[in-house]
mmCIF file of C-alpha atoms and ligand atoms in Angstrom:
data_model
loop_
_atom_site.group_PDB
_atom_site.id
_atom_site.type_symbol
_atom_site.label_atom_id
_atom_site.label_comp_id
_atom_site.label_asym_id
_atom_site.label_seq_id
_atom_site.Cartn_x
_atom_site.Cartn_y
_atom_site.Cartn_z
ATOM 1 C CA MET U 1 -6.860 -16.083 -64.904
ATOM 2 C CA ALA U 2 -7.037 -12.756 -63.127
ATOM 3 C CA VAL U 3 -6.762 -9.474 -65.001
ATOM 4 C CA ARG U 4 -3.466 -7.884 -63.926
ATOM 5 C CA ALA U 5 -2.840 -4.195 -63.358
ATOM 6 C CA CYS U 6 -0.035 -2.237 -61.699
ATOM 7 C CA GLY U 7 0.258 1.236 -60.250
ATOM 8 C CA LEU U 8 1.984 3.607 -57.870
ATOM 9 C CA ILE U 9 0.764 5.072 -54.599
ATOM 10 C CA ILE U 10 2.065 8.581 -55.174
ATOM 11 C CA TYR U 11 2.782 10.860 -52.244
ATOM 12 C CA ARG U 12 4.407 14.230 -51.623
ATOM 13 C CA ARG U 13 5.930 15.842 -48.577
ATOM 14 C CA LEU U 14 4.947 19.385 -47.771
ATOM 15 C CA GLN U 15 7.363 21.621 -45.920
ATOM 16 C CA PRO U 16 6.631 20.579 -42.306
ATOM 17 C CA ALA U 17 5.475 23.334 -39.987
ATOM 18 C CA PRO U 18 7.713 23.863 -36.922
ATOM 19 C CA ARG U 19 7.170 21.123 -34.329
ATOM 20 C CA SER U 20 4.700 19.253 -36.579
ATOM 21 C CA LYS U 21 5.115 15.518 -37.086
ATOM 22 C CA VAL U 22 6.626 14.201 -40.312
ATOM 23 C CA ALA U 23 3.503 12.084 -40.764
ATOM 24 C CA ASP U 24 1.370 15.217 -41.020
ATOM 25 C CA SER U 25 3.389 16.553 -43.949
ATOM 26 C CA ILE U 26 2.605 13.578 -46.207
ATOM 27 C CA GLU U 27 -0.154 13.806 -48.806
ATOM 28 C CA TYR U 28 -1.366 11.086 -51.167
ATOM 29 C CA LEU U 29 -2.500 11.576 -54.747
ATOM 30 C CA LEU U 30 -5.872 10.104 -55.667
ATOM 31 C CA LEU U 31 -7.540 10.338 -59.083
ATOM 32 C CA GLN U 32 -11.285 10.211 -59.639
ATOM 33 C CA THR U 33 -12.338 7.978 -62.515
ATOM 34 C CA SER U 34 -14.468 9.431 -65.279
ATOM 35 C CA TYR U 35 -15.987 5.947 -65.741
ATOM 36 C CA GLY U 36 -18.231 3.777 -63.578
ATOM 37 C CA THR U 37 -19.099 5.076 -60.153
ATOM 38 C CA HIS U 38 -16.343 7.729 -60.252
ATOM 39 C CA HIS U 39 -14.346 6.102 -57.495
ATOM 40 C CA TRP U 40 -10.953 7.422 -56.340
ATOM 41 C CA THR U 41 -7.758 5.469 -56.947
ATOM 42 C CA PRO U 42 -4.021 5.877 -57.322
ATOM 43 C CA PRO U 43 -2.788 5.757 -60.938
ATOM 44 C CA LYS U 44 -2.729 2.198 -62.260
ATOM 45 C CA GLY U 45 -3.594 0.178 -65.341
ATOM 46 C CA HIS U 46 -3.276 -3.012 -67.283
ATOM 47 C CA VAL U 47 0.019 -4.675 -68.022
ATOM 48 C CA ASP U 48 0.852 -4.526 -71.753
ATOM 49 C CA PRO U 49 2.437 -7.525 -73.507
ATOM 50 C CA GLY U 50 6.220 -7.570 -73.015
ATOM 51 C CA GLU U 51 6.112 -5.152 -70.107
ATOM 52 C CA ASP U 52 7.124 -6.004 -66.558
ATOM 53 C CA ASP U 53 4.954 -4.958 -63.631
ATOM 54 C CA LEU U 54 7.044 -2.018 -62.510
ATOM 55 C CA GLN U 55 7.306 -0.663 -66.059
ATOM 56 C CA THR U 56 3.518 -0.756 -66.230
ATOM 57 C CA ALA U 57 3.214 1.105 -62.925
ATOM 58 C CA PHE U 58 5.475 3.927 -64.175
ATOM 59 C CA ARG U 59 3.883 4.074 -67.642
ATOM 60 C CA GLU U 60 0.374 4.264 -66.212
ATOM 61 C CA THR U 61 1.430 6.961 -63.761
ATOM 62 C CA GLN U 62 2.863 8.966 -66.646
ATOM 63 C CA GLU U 63 -0.275 8.482 -68.761
ATOM 64 C CA GLU U 64 -2.817 9.093 -66.011
ATOM 65 C CA ALA U 65 -1.124 11.752 -63.868
ATOM 66 C CA GLY U 66 1.514 13.233 -66.195
ATOM 67 C CA LEU U 67 4.324 12.257 -63.813
ATOM 68 C CA GLN U 68 7.537 11.018 -65.433
ATOM 69 C CA ALA U 69 9.711 8.381 -63.746
ATOM 70 C CA SER U 70 12.451 11.046 -63.439
ATOM 71 C CA GLN U 71 10.110 13.151 -61.264
ATOM 72 C CA LEU U 72 9.584 10.284 -58.806
ATOM 73 C CA THR U 73 11.568 8.366 -56.209
ATOM 74 C CA LEU U 74 10.525 4.747 -55.799
ATOM 75 C CA VAL U 75 10.425 3.682 -52.147
ATOM 76 C CA GLU U 76 12.420 0.502 -51.635
ATOM 77 C CA GLY U 77 10.778 -2.336 -49.738
ATOM 78 C CA TYR U 78 7.113 -1.601 -50.274
ATOM 79 C CA ARG U 79 4.883 -3.653 -52.595
ATOM 80 C CA LYS U 80 1.252 -4.574 -52.099
ATOM 81 C CA GLU U 81 -1.252 -6.643 -54.051
ATOM 82 C CA LEU U 82 -5.007 -6.027 -54.044
ATOM 83 C CA HIS U 83 -7.437 -8.662 -55.319
ATOM 84 C CA TYR U 84 -11.038 -7.856 -56.181
ATOM 85 C CA PRO U 85 -13.690 -8.699 -58.767
ATOM 86 C CA ALA U 86 -13.960 -6.106 -61.551
ATOM 87 C CA HIS U 87 -16.582 -6.335 -64.301
ATOM 88 C CA GLY U 88 -17.243 -9.984 -63.415
ATOM 89 C CA LYS U 89 -13.603 -11.105 -63.518
ATOM 90 C CA PRO U 90 -11.006 -11.442 -60.780
ATOM 91 C CA LYS U 91 -8.489 -8.587 -60.861
ATOM 92 C CA THR U 92 -5.058 -8.308 -59.256
ATOM 93 C CA VAL U 93 -3.492 -4.879 -58.819
ATOM 94 C CA VAL U 94 0.126 -4.531 -57.673
ATOM 95 C CA TYR U 95 1.120 -1.218 -56.097
ATOM 96 C CA TRP U 96 4.466 0.323 -55.240
ATOM 97 C CA LEU U 97 5.072 3.533 -53.365
ATOM 98 C CA ALA U 98 6.742 6.580 -54.925
ATOM 99 C CA GLU U 99 7.449 10.131 -53.781
ATOM 100 C CA VAL U 100 7.150 13.160 -56.050
ATOM 101 C CA LYS U 101 10.537 14.884 -55.820
ATOM 102 C CA ASP U 102 9.058 18.371 -56.187
ATOM 103 C CA CYS U 103 5.833 18.770 -54.234
ATOM 104 C CA ASN U 104 4.653 21.467 -56.664
ATOM 105 C CA THR U 105 4.859 19.247 -59.742
ATOM 106 C CA GLU U 106 1.843 19.732 -61.979
ATOM 107 C CA ILE U 107 -0.613 16.822 -62.330
ATOM 108 C CA LYS U 108 -1.954 16.315 -65.851
ATOM 109 C CA LEU U 109 -4.958 14.021 -66.104
ATOM 110 C CA SER U 110 -5.936 11.860 -69.054
ATOM 111 C CA GLU U 111 -9.523 11.356 -70.186
ATOM 112 C CA GLU U 112 -9.782 8.373 -67.840
ATOM 113 C CA HIS U 113 -9.997 10.671 -64.813
ATOM 114 C CA GLN U 114 -11.992 13.788 -64.103
ATOM 115 C CA ALA U 115 -10.359 15.135 -60.937
ATOM 116 C CA PHE U 116 -7.416 14.687 -58.613
ATOM 117 C CA GLN U 117 -6.693 15.532 -54.996
ATOM 118 C CA TRP U 118 -3.668 15.556 -52.707
ATOM 119 C CA LEU U 119 -4.923 14.279 -49.373
ATOM 120 C CA LYS U 120 -3.727 13.615 -45.852
ATOM 121 C CA LEU U 121 -4.085 9.961 -44.831
ATOM 122 C CA GLU U 122 -7.414 10.381 -43.064
ATOM 123 C CA ASP U 123 -9.042 12.204 -45.975
ATOM 124 C CA ALA U 124 -7.523 9.810 -48.506
ATOM 125 C CA CYS U 125 -9.114 6.917 -46.607
ATOM 126 C CA LYS U 126 -12.488 8.675 -46.670
ATOM 127 C CA LEU U 127 -12.366 9.085 -50.452
ATOM 128 C CA ALA U 128 -10.961 5.605 -51.080
ATOM 129 C CA GLU U 129 -14.213 3.813 -50.424
ATOM 130 C CA TYR U 130 -12.885 0.244 -50.574
ATOM 131 C CA GLU U 131 -11.658 -1.304 -47.345
ATOM 132 C CA ASP U 132 -8.616 -2.960 -48.901
ATOM 133 C CA MET U 133 -7.557 0.359 -50.451
ATOM 134 C CA GLN U 134 -7.983 2.125 -47.106
ATOM 135 C CA ALA U 135 -5.949 -0.594 -45.376
ATOM 136 C CA MET U 136 -3.224 -0.309 -48.020
ATOM 137 C CA LEU U 137 -2.972 3.473 -47.620
ATOM 138 C CA LYS U 138 -2.690 3.106 -43.840
ATOM 139 C CA GLU U 139 -0.060 0.398 -44.209
ATOM 140 C CA ALA U 140 1.936 2.512 -46.671
ATOM 141 C CA HIS U 141 1.735 5.471 -44.295
ATOM 142 C CA HIS U 142 3.019 3.434 -41.352
ATOM 143 C CA PHE U 143 5.799 2.110 -43.569
ATOM 144 C CA LEU U 144 6.873 5.657 -44.453
ATOM 145 C CA CYS U 145 6.641 6.885 -40.867
ATOM 146 C CA ALA U 146 8.705 3.920 -39.604
ATOM 147 C CA LYS U 147 11.482 4.826 -42.057
ATOM 148 C CA GLU U 148 11.931 8.298 -40.522
HETATM 149 P P1 AMP L 1 -10.587 -0.157 -61.308
HETATM 150 O O1 AMP L 1 -9.872 -1.444 -60.998
HETATM 151 O O2 AMP L 1 -10.262 0.936 -60.307
HETATM 152 O O3 AMP L 1 -10.428 0.283 -62.744
HETATM 153 O O4 AMP L 1 -12.140 -0.426 -61.118
HETATM 154 C C1 AMP L 1 -12.818 -1.452 -61.817
HETATM 155 C C2 AMP L 1 -14.090 -1.826 -61.033
HETATM 156 O O5 AMP L 1 -13.725 -2.418 -59.783
HETATM 157 C C3 AMP L 1 -14.958 -0.626 -60.698
HETATM 158 O O6 AMP L 1 -16.317 -1.039 -60.751
HETATM 159 C C4 AMP L 1 -14.581 -0.274 -59.281
HETATM 160 O O7 AMP L 1 -15.639 0.329 -58.593
HETATM 161 C C5 AMP L 1 -14.222 -1.638 -58.688
HETATM 162 N N1 AMP L 1 -13.133 -1.548 -57.686
HETATM 163 C C6 AMP L 1 -12.036 -0.751 -57.742
HETATM 164 N N2 AMP L 1 -11.250 -0.931 -56.677
HETATM 165 C C7 AMP L 1 -11.849 -1.882 -55.923
HETATM 166 C C8 AMP L 1 -11.523 -2.512 -54.689
HETATM 167 N N3 AMP L 1 -10.418 -2.185 -54.029
HETATM 168 N N4 AMP L 1 -12.375 -3.451 -54.215
HETATM 169 C C9 AMP L 1 -13.496 -3.788 -54.895
HETATM 170 N N5 AMP L 1 -13.864 -3.229 -56.072
HETATM 171 C C10 AMP L 1 -13.054 -2.279 -56.579
#
């Protein structure tokens, strides 16, 4: 059976400059792991016994980025699963999309991560080295832009 983890693609909206596109005001939060190859990822982690997937996604976001559920708005209608081998076992990660209500909210990392960045889509895709993660970020971005 696959290891199961859940997380949130966190984004913020900066005050758009006059005549700029909404899409250009969106930035995604990526965390750099302090383990392994120090890859960049949205907050996510393993599902605890008795927890449902969405509870896990919010708990992990609170633990790994210091963001409380009350500081976030979950985006209805977006959910994505990634499947990849991790440490020799199949892993499934379920992601939702959530906006930080206040774009200046402080990010507080746990020991699991050593850095964070808010990034425009193109830069987020450069840091997110895995193709499925890049595709997910692009898909999430198009989803948000289509809602405007
Ligand atoms: P993580 O699931 O981010 O804790 O990473 C566990 C292991 O899987 C690490 O060795 C990562 O480099 C690798 N990994 C993370 N994300 C992906 C992905 N999207 N595709 C393939 N491998 C990944």
